Amino acid sequence: MEKDTMRDFRTGSAHDGTPHPVDVHVGLQIATARKAKGLSQSQLGEAIAVTFQQVQKYERGTNRVSASTLFAIMHFLSVPSAYFFDGLPTESSGGSEPFNDPLTPEMRAFLSSKIGLEIVEGLCQTPAPLQRAVATIVENLKVKDH
């Protein structure tokens, strides 16, 4: 990754204008918890006093969630605060180093989409051998360079 596009994990600074990977991660966690409870973006928005459009922006990571709003989301969805950050690096695992997002912008966009979330949620509920079979099918569907 080139230095001018590298993000500082602690400050979230970037020069390319894309959402910070932590904001995207938190947004995906919000969307996953919301959908697991069978709630719409409108219902979540009403509960935390924002529009469904704002919830969409939080879930995509395009708008950062304030601490007070995240606290309200945490209580409404009945998830612990750590849930939103599960899977992110910590100080002991390299949090002081720049955060190198393993996801491409295309991957983040897909995971933020309705169908992307549905696929991931469905796969998370299937046994590992079936997940591997699906991964093999997807790998075989990729366009091959000839």
PDB file of C-alpha atoms in Angstrom:
ATOM      1  CA  MET A   1       0.000   0.000   0.000  1.00  0.00           C
ATOM      2  CA  GLU A   2       1.415   3.386  -0.910  1.00  0.00           C
ATOM      3  CA  LYS A   3       2.201   5.749   1.926  1.00  0.00           C
ATOM      4  CA  ASP A   4      -0.189   8.499   0.775  1.00  0.00           C
ATOM      5  CA  THR A   5      -3.184   6.133   0.830  1.00  0.00           C
ATOM      6  CA  MET A   6      -2.236   4.368   4.068  1.00  0.00           C
ATOM      7  CA  ARG A   7      -4.566   5.047   6.968  1.00  0.00           C
ATOM      8  CA  ASP A   8      -3.395   5.648  10.481  1.00  0.00           C
ATOM      9  CA  PHE A   9      -5.412   3.251  12.626  1.00  0.00           C
ATOM     10  CA  ARG A  10      -5.486   5.670  15.561  1.00  0.00           C
ATOM     11  CA  THR A  11      -6.559   8.817  13.716  1.00  0.00           C
ATOM     12  CA  GLY A  12      -8.363   7.437  10.684  1.00  0.00           C
ATOM     13  CA  SER A  13      -6.511   9.844   8.426  1.00  0.00           C
ATOM     14  CA  ALA A  14      -6.583   9.150   4.728  1.00  0.00           C
ATOM     15  CA  HIS A  15      -6.168  11.108   1.552  1.00  0.00           C
ATOM     16  CA  ASP A  16      -8.456   9.134  -0.732  1.00  0.00           C
ATOM     17  CA  GLY A  17     -11.829  10.074   0.797  1.00  0.00           C
ATOM     18  CA  THR A  18     -12.998   6.487   1.356  1.00  0.00           C
ATOM     19  CA  PRO A  19     -14.530   5.460   4.687  1.00  0.00           C
ATOM     20  CA  HIS A  20     -12.104   4.350   7.373  1.00  0.00           C
ATOM     21  CA  PRO A  21     -12.039   0.540   7.661  1.00  0.00           C
ATOM     22  CA  VAL A  22     -12.963   0.734  11.347  1.00  0.00           C
ATOM     23  CA  ASP A  23     -16.069   2.769  10.493  1.00  0.00           C
ATOM     24  CA  VAL A  24     -16.985   0.185   7.841  1.00  0.00           C
ATOM     25  CA  HIS A  25     -16.432  -2.645  10.329  1.00  0.00           C
ATOM     26  CA  VAL A  26     -18.581  -0.985  12.994  1.00  0.00           C
ATOM     27  CA  GLY A  27     -21.258  -0.311  10.383  1.00  0.00           C
ATOM     28  CA  LEU A  28     -21.286  -3.935   9.289  1.00  0.00           C
ATOM     29  CA  GLN A  29     -21.603  -5.000  12.910  1.00  0.00           C
ATOM     30  CA  ILE A  30     -24.550  -2.649  13.364  1.00  0.00           C
ATOM     31  CA  ALA A  31     -26.240  -3.997  10.228  1.00  0.00           C
ATOM     32  CA  THR A  32     -25.637  -7.608  11.228  1.00  0.00           C
ATOM     33  CA  ALA A  33     -27.052  -7.122  14.738  1.00  0.00           C
ATOM     34  CA  ARG A  34     -30.024  -5.165  13.402  1.00  0.00           C
ATOM     35  CA  LYS A  35     -30.873  -7.841  10.840  1.00  0.00           C
ATOM     36  CA  ALA A  36     -30.388 -10.615  13.405  1.00  0.00           C
ATOM     37  CA  LYS A  37     -33.110  -8.922  15.479  1.00  0.00           C
ATOM     38  CA  GLY A  38     -35.348  -8.708  12.388  1.00  0.00           C
ATOM     39  CA  LEU A  39     -35.424  -4.912  12.458  1.00  0.00           C
ATOM     40  CA  SER A  40     -35.548  -2.476   9.573  1.00  0.00           C
ATOM     41  CA  GLN A  41     -33.272   0.523   9.235  1.00  0.00           C
ATOM     42  CA  SER A  42     -36.340   2.692   9.897  1.00  0.00           C
ATOM     43  CA  GLN A  43     -37.049   0.913  13.175  1.00  0.00           C
ATOM     44  CA  LEU A  44     -33.466   1.326  14.339  1.00  0.00           C
ATOM     45  CA  GLY A  45     -33.454   4.940  13.232  1.00  0.00           C
ATOM     46  CA  GLU A  46     -36.648   5.692  15.118  1.00  0.00           C
ATOM     47  CA  ALA A  47     -35.249   4.074  18.266  1.00  0.00           C
ATOM     48  CA  ILE A  48     -32.075   6.187  18.176  1.00  0.00           C
ATOM     49  CA  ALA A  49     -33.731   9.355  16.816  1.00  0.00           C
ATOM     50  CA  VAL A  50     -32.151   9.448  13.354  1.00  0.00           C
ATOM     51  CA  THR A  51     -33.507   8.868   9.854  1.00  0.00           C
ATOM     52  CA  PHE A  52     -33.226   5.531   8.108  1.00  0.00           C
ATOM     53  CA  GLN A  53     -30.917   7.284   5.617  1.00  0.00           C
ATOM     54  CA  GLN A  54     -28.578   8.080   8.493  1.00  0.00           C
ATOM     55  CA  VAL A  55     -28.685   4.439   9.602  1.00  0.00           C
ATOM     56  CA  GLN A  56     -27.750   3.466   6.020  1.00  0.00           C
ATOM     57  CA  LYS A  57     -24.748   5.788   6.177  1.00  0.00           C
ATOM     58  CA  TYR A  58     -23.685   4.348   9.546  1.00  0.00           C
ATOM     59  CA  GLU A  59     -24.013   0.800   8.210  1.00  0.00           C
ATOM     60  CA  ARG A  60     -21.921   1.608   5.132  1.00  0.00           C
ATOM     61  CA  GLY A  61     -19.305   3.400   7.200  1.00  0.00           C
ATOM     62  CA  THR A  62     -19.716   6.597   5.197  1.00  0.00           C
ATOM     63  CA  ASN A  63     -20.756   8.453   8.365  1.00  0.00           C
ATOM     64  CA  ARG A  64     -19.051   7.824  11.664  1.00  0.00           C
ATOM     65  CA  VAL A  65     -21.207   6.855  14.611  1.00  0.00           C
ATOM     66  CA  SER A  66     -20.756   9.094  17.650  1.00  0.00           C
ATOM     67  CA  ALA A  67     -20.114   7.453  21.009  1.00  0.00           C
ATOM     68  CA  SER A  68     -23.540   8.462  22.335  1.00  0.00           C
ATOM     69  CA  THR A  69     -25.291   7.073  19.254  1.00  0.00           C
ATOM     70  CA  LEU A  70     -23.280   3.853  19.410  1.00  0.00           C
ATOM     71  CA  PHE A  71     -24.276   3.580  23.067  1.00  0.00           C
ATOM     72  CA  ALA A  72     -27.961   3.945  22.110  1.00  0.00           C
ATOM     73  CA  ILE A  73     -27.568   1.351  19.335  1.00  0.00           C
ATOM     74  CA  MET A  74     -25.834  -1.017  21.749  1.00  0.00           C
ATOM     75  CA  HIS A  75     -28.726  -0.820  24.200  1.00  0.00           C
ATOM     76  CA  PHE A  76     -31.477  -1.008  21.607  1.00  0.00           C
ATOM     77  CA  LEU A  77     -29.926  -4.043  19.880  1.00  0.00           C
ATOM     78  CA  SER A  78     -28.924  -5.648  23.212  1.00  0.00           C
ATOM     79  CA  VAL A  79     -25.310  -6.233  22.256  1.00  0.00           C
ATOM     80  CA  PRO A  80     -22.197  -5.547  24.351  1.00  0.00           C
ATOM     81  CA  SER A  81     -20.022  -2.602  23.358  1.00  0.00           C
ATOM     82  CA  ALA A  82     -17.157  -4.928  22.427  1.00  0.00           C
ATOM     83  CA  TYR A  83     -19.377  -6.512  19.751  1.00  0.00           C
ATOM     84  CA  PHE A  84     -18.883  -3.525  17.449  1.00  0.00           C
ATOM     85  CA  PHE A  85     -15.098  -3.892  17.537  1.00  0.00           C
ATOM     86  CA  ASP A  86     -14.710  -7.678  17.524  1.00  0.00           C
ATOM     87  CA  GLY A  87     -12.109  -8.674  14.962  1.00  0.00           C
ATOM     88  CA  LEU A  88     -10.216  -5.376  14.913  1.00  0.00           C
ATOM     89  CA  PRO A  89      -6.547  -5.242  15.969  1.00  0.00           C
ATOM     90  CA  THR A  90      -5.765  -4.243  19.548  1.00  0.00           C
ATOM     91  CA  GLU A  91      -2.680  -2.569  21.016  1.00  0.00           C
ATOM     92  CA  SER A  92      -1.235  -5.990  21.864  1.00  0.00           C
ATOM     93  CA  SER A  93      -1.884  -7.264  18.341  1.00  0.00           C
ATOM     94  CA  GLY A  94      -0.486  -4.309  16.475  1.00  0.00           C
ATOM     95  CA  GLY A  95      -3.010  -1.533  17.023  1.00  0.00           C
ATOM     96  CA  SER A  96      -0.233   1.046  17.167  1.00  0.00           C
ATOM     97  CA  GLU A  97       0.772   0.160  13.633  1.00  0.00           C
ATOM     98  CA  PRO A  98      -1.065   1.529  10.604  1.00  0.00           C
ATOM     99  CA  PHE A  99      -4.285  -0.370   9.972  1.00  0.00           C
ATOM    100  CA  ASN A 100      -3.891  -2.229   6.708  1.00  0.00           C
ATOM    101  CA  ASP A 101      -7.395  -3.021   5.592  1.00  0.00           C
ATOM    102  CA  PRO A 102      -7.471  -6.467   3.964  1.00  0.00           C
ATOM    103  CA  LEU A 103     -10.662  -5.539   2.096  1.00  0.00           C
ATOM    104  CA  THR A 104     -10.631  -3.806  -1.251  1.00  0.00           C
ATOM    105  CA  PRO A 105     -13.095  -0.973  -1.866  1.00  0.00           C
ATOM    106  CA  GLU A 106     -15.117  -3.395  -3.992  1.00  0.00           C
ATOM    107  CA  MET A 107     -15.261  -5.901  -1.144  1.00  0.00           C
ATOM    108  CA  ARG A 108     -16.337  -3.222   1.342  1.00  0.00           C
ATOM    109  CA  ALA A 109     -19.064  -2.046  -1.042  1.00  0.00           C
ATOM    110  CA  PHE A 110     -20.335  -5.599  -1.496  1.00  0.00           C
ATOM    111  CA  LEU A 111     -20.316  -6.322   2.237  1.00  0.00           C
ATOM    112  CA  SER A 112     -22.205  -3.084   2.823  1.00  0.00           C
ATOM    113  CA  SER A 113     -24.889  -3.992   0.301  1.00  0.00           C
ATOM    114  CA  LYS A 114     -28.128  -5.752   1.181  1.00  0.00           C
ATOM    115  CA  ILE A 115     -27.271  -8.862  -0.810  1.00  0.00           C
ATOM    116  CA  GLY A 116     -23.737  -8.955   0.582  1.00  0.00           C
ATOM    117  CA  LEU A 117     -25.043  -8.887   4.138  1.00  0.00           C
ATOM    118  CA  GLU A 118     -27.639 -11.548   3.330  1.00  0.00           C
ATOM    119  CA  ILE A 119     -24.998 -13.840   1.825  1.00  0.00           C
ATOM    120  CA  VAL A 120     -22.578 -13.405   4.709  1.00  0.00           C
ATOM    121  CA  GLU A 121     -25.310 -13.895   7.308  1.00  0.00           C
ATOM    122  CA  GLY A 122     -26.509 -17.026   5.518  1.00  0.00           C
ATOM    123  CA  LEU A 123     -23.022 -18.461   5.261  1.00  0.00           C
ATOM    124  CA  CYS A 124     -22.360 -17.776   8.939  1.00  0.00           C
ATOM    125  CA  GLN A 125     -25.322 -20.018   9.773  1.00  0.00           C
ATOM    126  CA  THR A 126     -24.128 -22.957   7.655  1.00  0.00           C
ATOM    127  CA  PRO A 127     -21.678 -25.707   8.648  1.00  0.00           C
ATOM    128  CA  ALA A 128     -18.017 -25.239   7.744  1.00  0.00           C
ATOM    129  CA  PRO A 129     -17.975 -27.987   5.061  1.00  0.00           C
ATOM    130  CA  LEU A 130     -20.849 -26.276   3.245  1.00  0.00           C
ATOM    131  CA  GLN A 131     -19.080 -22.905   3.557  1.00  0.00           C
ATOM    132  CA  ARG A 132     -16.007 -24.479   1.929  1.00  0.00           C
ATOM    133  CA  ALA A 133     -18.165 -25.919  -0.872  1.00  0.00           C
ATOM    134  CA  VAL A 134     -19.698 -22.497  -1.540  1.00  0.00           C
ATOM    135  CA  ALA A 135     -16.221 -20.929  -1.565  1.00  0.00           C
ATOM    136  CA  THR A 136     -15.099 -23.512  -4.123  1.00  0.00           C
ATOM    137  CA  ILE A 137     -18.110 -22.773  -6.335  1.00  0.00           C
ATOM    138  CA  VAL A 138     -17.445 -19.030  -6.132  1.00  0.00           C
ATOM    139  CA  GLU A 139     -13.766 -19.570  -6.938  1.00  0.00           C
ATOM    140  CA  ASN A 140     -14.765 -21.569 -10.033  1.00  0.00           C
ATOM    141  CA  LEU A 141     -17.152 -18.790 -11.118  1.00  0.00           C
ATOM    142  CA  LYS A 142     -14.432 -16.161 -11.222  1.00  0.00           C
ATOM    143  CA  VAL A 143     -13.594 -14.866 -14.667  1.00  0.00           C
ATOM    144  CA  LYS A 144     -10.372 -16.526 -15.725  1.00  0.00           C
ATOM    145  CA  ASP A 145      -7.721 -14.660 -17.692  1.00  0.00           C
ATOM    146  CA  HIS A 146      -7.115 -16.574 -20.928  1.00  0.00           C
TER     147      HIS A 146
END
